[in-house]
Amino acid sequence: MAEHKEEPVTESMMDKISEKFHGGDSSSSSDSDDEKKKGSSSSSSAAAAMKAKIYRLFGRERPVHSVLGGGKPADLVLWRNKKISGGVLAGATAIWLLFEVMEYHLLTLVCHCLILSLAVLFLWSNASTFINKSPPNIPEVKIPEDAAVNVALSLRYEINRGFATLREIGHGRDLKKFLIVIAGLWLLSVLGSCCNFLTLFYIVFVVLYTVPVLYEKYEDKVDAFGEKAMIELKKYYAIFDEKCLSKIPKGPLKDKKH
């Protein structure tokens, strides 16, 4: 009988000891999990802080794709689909060669293209009954109202913003912006005297079509160089402001009250 009483006592003692061991293991594992979480959170916060400290050109905080508006236009400019982007660039180059090198005129080109297209479609439609082939399927082309309204609203907003900027410069309230606009217009006039409008438009198109994708590819190097250049420009501008710009009288910021 005594032996039977000792067995449950020893079993209960063994259970308690095993529970203590399991409890210690679970607590140690939970402590290690907490340490891992703290380490991962601290590393992620450190990475976020490092990203925040990195200088981006023009104060950019979003990726280049998001800055360009995202969607298909951004994919086209950033050459996500090389065949489509290359086709657009080849088409623009062909148009420039037609008008600039071959000295084609816009009205002549449009008329010749329409004559050729309408002649082919007309002959095909009438000859389909004799050669036992189906007539051409001419799609119905319509400009969507929403797209036209959005384009008009965007164009209106940009034009109004340009007029507001010119009005602010005309009031003499921002000397820095005045000098930037004058330098930009002067540079544009120099380029206009060297080439005609079509060549200038083609150059701007090629620059806008190639610079973003090159910048996205060499983003870190360009941003590092831009940071150094911006520091030097601010230094020279501070010297120029102290010696020249600060001595120029500025226009009234507010209307005088009588």
C-alpha positions as CSV (number, residue, x, y, z in Angstrom):
1,M,0.0,0.0,0.0
2,A,2.8,2.3,0.8
3,E,4.4,1.7,-2.5
4,H,1.1,2.5,-4.3
5,K,0.9,5.9,-2.4
6,E,4.5,6.8,-3.2
7,E,4.0,6.4,-7.0
8,P,1.5,9.2,-7.5
9,V,3.6,11.5,-5.3
10,T,6.7,10.9,-7.4
11,E,4.6,11.3,-10.6
12,S,3.3,14.7,-9.4
13,M,6.8,15.8,-8.5
14,M,8.0,14.9,-12.0
15,D,5.1,16.7,-13.6
16,K,5.9,19.9,-11.7
17,I,9.6,19.7,-12.6
18,S,8.7,19.2,-16.3
19,E,6.2,22.1,-16.2
20,K,9.0,24.4,-14.8
21,F,11.3,23.4,-17.6
22,H,8.7,24.0,-20.3
23,G,7.7,27.3,-18.7
24,G,11.4,28.4,-18.7
25,D,11.8,27.3,-22.3
26,S,8.6,29.2,-23.4
27,S,9.6,32.3,-21.5
28,S,13.1,32.2,-23.0
29,S,11.6,31.7,-26.5
30,S,9.2,34.6,-26.0
31,D,12.1,36.7,-24.8
32,S,14.1,35.8,-27.9
33,D,11.1,36.6,-30.1
34,D,10.7,39.9,-28.5
35,E,14.4,40.7,-29.0
36,K,14.1,39.7,-32.6
37,K,11.1,41.9,-33.1
38,K,12.9,44.8,-31.4
39,G,15.9,44.2,-33.5
40,S,13.9,44.1,-36.8
41,S,12.0,47.2,-35.8
42,S,15.1,49.1,-34.9
43,S,16.8,48.0,-38.2
44,S,13.8,49.1,-40.2
45,S,13.6,52.5,-38.4
46,A,17.4,52.9,-39.0
47,A,16.9,52.1,-42.7
48,A,14.0,54.6,-42.9
49,A,16.2,57.2,-41.2
50,M,19.0,56.6,-43.7
51,K,16.5,56.9,-46.6
52,A,15.2,60.2,-45.2
53,K,18.8,61.5,-45.0
54,I,19.6,60.7,-48.6
55,Y,19.4,63.8,-50.9
56,R,17.1,63.5,-53.8
57,L,17.1,65.9,-56.8
58,F,14.5,68.7,-56.6
59,G,13.4,67.5,-53.2
60,R,11.8,64.4,-54.6
61,E,10.3,62.0,-52.0
62,R,8.6,59.5,-54.3
63,P,9.9,57.2,-57.0
64,V,10.4,58.5,-60.5
65,H,7.5,56.4,-61.8
66,S,5.1,58.0,-59.3
67,V,6.5,61.5,-60.0
68,L,5.7,61.1,-63.7
69,G,2.1,60.3,-62.8
70,G,2.2,56.5,-62.9
71,G,0.2,54.3,-65.3
72,K,0.9,53.8,-69.0
73,P,2.4,57.3,-69.8
74,A,5.1,56.8,-67.1
75,D,5.7,53.2,-68.4
76,L,6.1,54.7,-71.8
77,V,8.6,57.4,-70.8
78,L,10.6,55.0,-68.5
79,W,10.8,52.3,-71.3
80,R,9.0,49.6,-69.3
81,N,8.0,48.1,-72.7
82,K,11.0,48.7,-75.0
83,K,9.2,47.8,-78.2
84,I,6.4,50.4,-77.7
85,S,8.8,53.1,-76.4
86,G,11.2,52.4,-79.3
87,G,8.3,52.6,-81.8
88,V,7.2,56.0,-80.4
89,L,10.7,57.3,-80.7
90,A,11.2,55.9,-84.2
91,G,7.8,57.5,-85.2
92,A,8.9,60.9,-83.9
93,T,12.2,60.6,-85.6
94,A,10.5,59.7,-88.9
95,I,8.2,62.7,-88.6
96,W,11.1,65.0,-88.0
97,L,13.0,63.6,-91.0
98,L,10.0,64.1,-93.2
99,F,9.4,67.7,-92.3
100,E,13.0,68.8,-91.7
101,V,15.3,66.8,-93.9
102,M,12.9,66.0,-96.8
103,E,11.2,69.4,-96.4
104,Y,7.7,68.0,-96.4
105,H,4.9,70.3,-95.3
106,L,2.3,69.3,-92.8
107,L,-0.8,70.0,-94.9
108,T,0.7,68.2,-97.9
109,L,1.6,65.1,-95.8
110,V,-1.8,64.9,-94.2
111,C,-3.5,65.2,-97.6
112,H,-1.3,62.6,-99.3
113,C,-1.9,60.2,-96.4
114,L,-5.6,60.6,-96.5
115,I,-5.7,60.2,-100.3
116,L,-3.7,57.0,-100.1
117,S,-5.8,55.6,-97.2
118,L,-9.2,56.5,-98.7
119,A,-8.2,55.1,-102.2
120,V,-7.1,51.8,-100.7
121,L,-10.2,51.4,-98.6
122,F,-12.6,52.4,-101.4
123,L,-11.0,50.0,-103.9
124,W,-10.9,47.2,-101.3
125,S,-14.6,47.7,-100.4
126,N,-15.7,47.6,-104.0
127,A,-13.5,44.8,-105.1
128,S,-14.4,42.5,-102.2
129,T,-17.6,41.4,-104.0
130,F,-15.7,40.3,-107.1
131,I,-12.8,38.5,-105.4
132,N,-15.0,36.8,-102.8
133,K,-13.3,38.4,-99.8
134,S,-14.8,40.2,-96.8
135,P,-14.8,44.0,-97.0
136,P,-12.4,45.9,-94.7
137,N,-13.4,46.4,-91.1
138,I,-13.1,50.1,-90.5
139,P,-13.3,50.9,-86.8
140,E,-15.4,53.7,-85.5
141,V,-13.1,56.3,-83.9
142,K,-14.5,58.7,-81.3
143,I,-12.8,61.0,-78.8
144,P,-14.1,60.3,-75.3
145,E,-15.8,63.2,-73.7
146,D,-14.1,62.5,-70.3
147,A,-10.7,62.4,-71.8
148,A,-11.2,65.7,-73.7
149,V,-12.6,67.4,-70.6
150,N,-9.7,66.2,-68.4
151,V,-7.1,67.4,-71.0
152,A,-8.9,70.8,-71.2
153,L,-9.0,71.2,-67.4
154,S,-5.4,70.2,-67.0
155,L,-4.3,72.6,-69.8
156,R,-6.4,75.4,-68.2
157,Y,-4.9,74.8,-64.8
158,E,-1.3,75.0,-66.1
159,I,-2.0,78.1,-68.2
160,N,-3.6,79.9,-65.2
161,R,-0.7,78.9,-63.0
162,G,1.7,80.3,-65.6
163,F,-0.2,83.6,-65.7
164,A,-0.2,83.8,-61.9
165,T,3.6,83.3,-61.8
166,L,4.1,86.0,-64.4
167,R,1.8,88.4,-62.5
168,E,3.8,87.7,-59.3
169,I,7.1,88.3,-61.0
170,G,5.7,91.5,-62.6
171,H,4.9,92.9,-59.1
172,G,8.5,92.6,-58.1
173,R,7.9,90.3,-55.1
174,D,10.4,87.5,-55.9
175,L,13.7,88.5,-57.4
176,K,15.1,85.0,-57.5
177,K,12.2,83.7,-59.6
178,F,12.5,86.8,-61.8
179,L,16.1,86.0,-62.6
180,I,15.3,82.3,-63.3
181,V,12.5,83.2,-65.7
182,I,14.6,85.8,-67.5
183,A,17.5,83.3,-67.9
184,G,15.2,80.6,-69.1
185,L,13.5,82.9,-71.7
186,W,16.9,84.1,-72.9
187,L,18.2,80.6,-73.3
188,L,15.0,79.7,-75.2
189,S,15.5,82.6,-77.5
190,V,19.1,81.6,-78.2
191,L,17.9,78.0,-79.1
192,G,15.1,79.4,-81.2
193,S,17.6,81.5,-83.3
194,C,19.8,78.4,-83.9
195,C,17.0,76.1,-85.1
196,N,13.3,76.2,-86.1
197,F,10.4,75.2,-83.9
198,L,10.1,71.7,-85.2
199,T,13.7,70.9,-84.5
200,L,13.5,72.5,-81.1
201,F,10.3,70.5,-80.3
202,Y,12.0,67.3,-81.4
203,I,15.1,68.0,-79.2
204,V,12.8,68.6,-76.2
205,F,10.9,65.4,-77.0
206,V,14.1,63.3,-77.2
207,V,15.4,64.8,-73.9
208,L,12.2,64.2,-72.1
209,Y,12.0,60.7,-73.5
210,T,15.6,59.7,-72.5
211,V,16.6,61.7,-69.4
212,P,14.0,60.1,-67.0
213,V,15.0,56.5,-67.8
214,L,18.7,57.4,-67.5
215,Y,18.1,59.2,-64.2
216,E,16.2,56.2,-62.9
217,K,19.1,53.9,-63.9
218,Y,21.8,56.1,-62.3
219,E,19.7,57.7,-59.6
220,D,22.2,57.5,-56.7
221,K,25.1,58.9,-58.7
222,V,23.1,61.7,-60.1
223,D,21.6,62.6,-56.7
224,A,25.1,62.7,-55.1
225,F,26.4,65.0,-57.9
226,G,23.2,67.1,-57.7
227,E,23.7,67.6,-53.9
228,K,27.3,68.9,-54.4
229,A,26.2,71.1,-57.3
230,M,23.3,72.5,-55.2
231,I,25.7,73.3,-52.3
232,E,28.0,75.2,-54.6
233,L,25.1,77.1,-56.3
234,K,23.7,78.2,-52.9
235,K,27.1,79.4,-51.9
236,Y,27.6,81.5,-55.0
237,Y,24.0,82.7,-54.8
238,A,24.5,83.9,-51.2
239,I,27.6,85.9,-52.3
240,F,25.7,87.4,-55.3
241,D,22.7,88.2,-53.0
242,E,24.9,89.9,-50.5
243,K,26.8,92.0,-53.0
244,C,24.2,92.8,-55.6
245,L,20.6,91.6,-55.0
246,S,20.3,92.9,-51.4
247,K,21.1,96.4,-52.6
248,I,18.2,96.5,-55.2
249,P,15.0,98.0,-53.8
250,K,12.1,95.7,-53.9
251,G,8.5,96.4,-54.8
252,P,5.8,96.9,-52.1
253,L,4.6,93.6,-50.6
254,K,1.3,95.1,-49.4
255,D,-0.8,97.9,-50.5
256,K,-0.5,101.0,-48.4
257,K,-3.6,101.9,-46.3
258,H,-4.7,105.5,-46.7
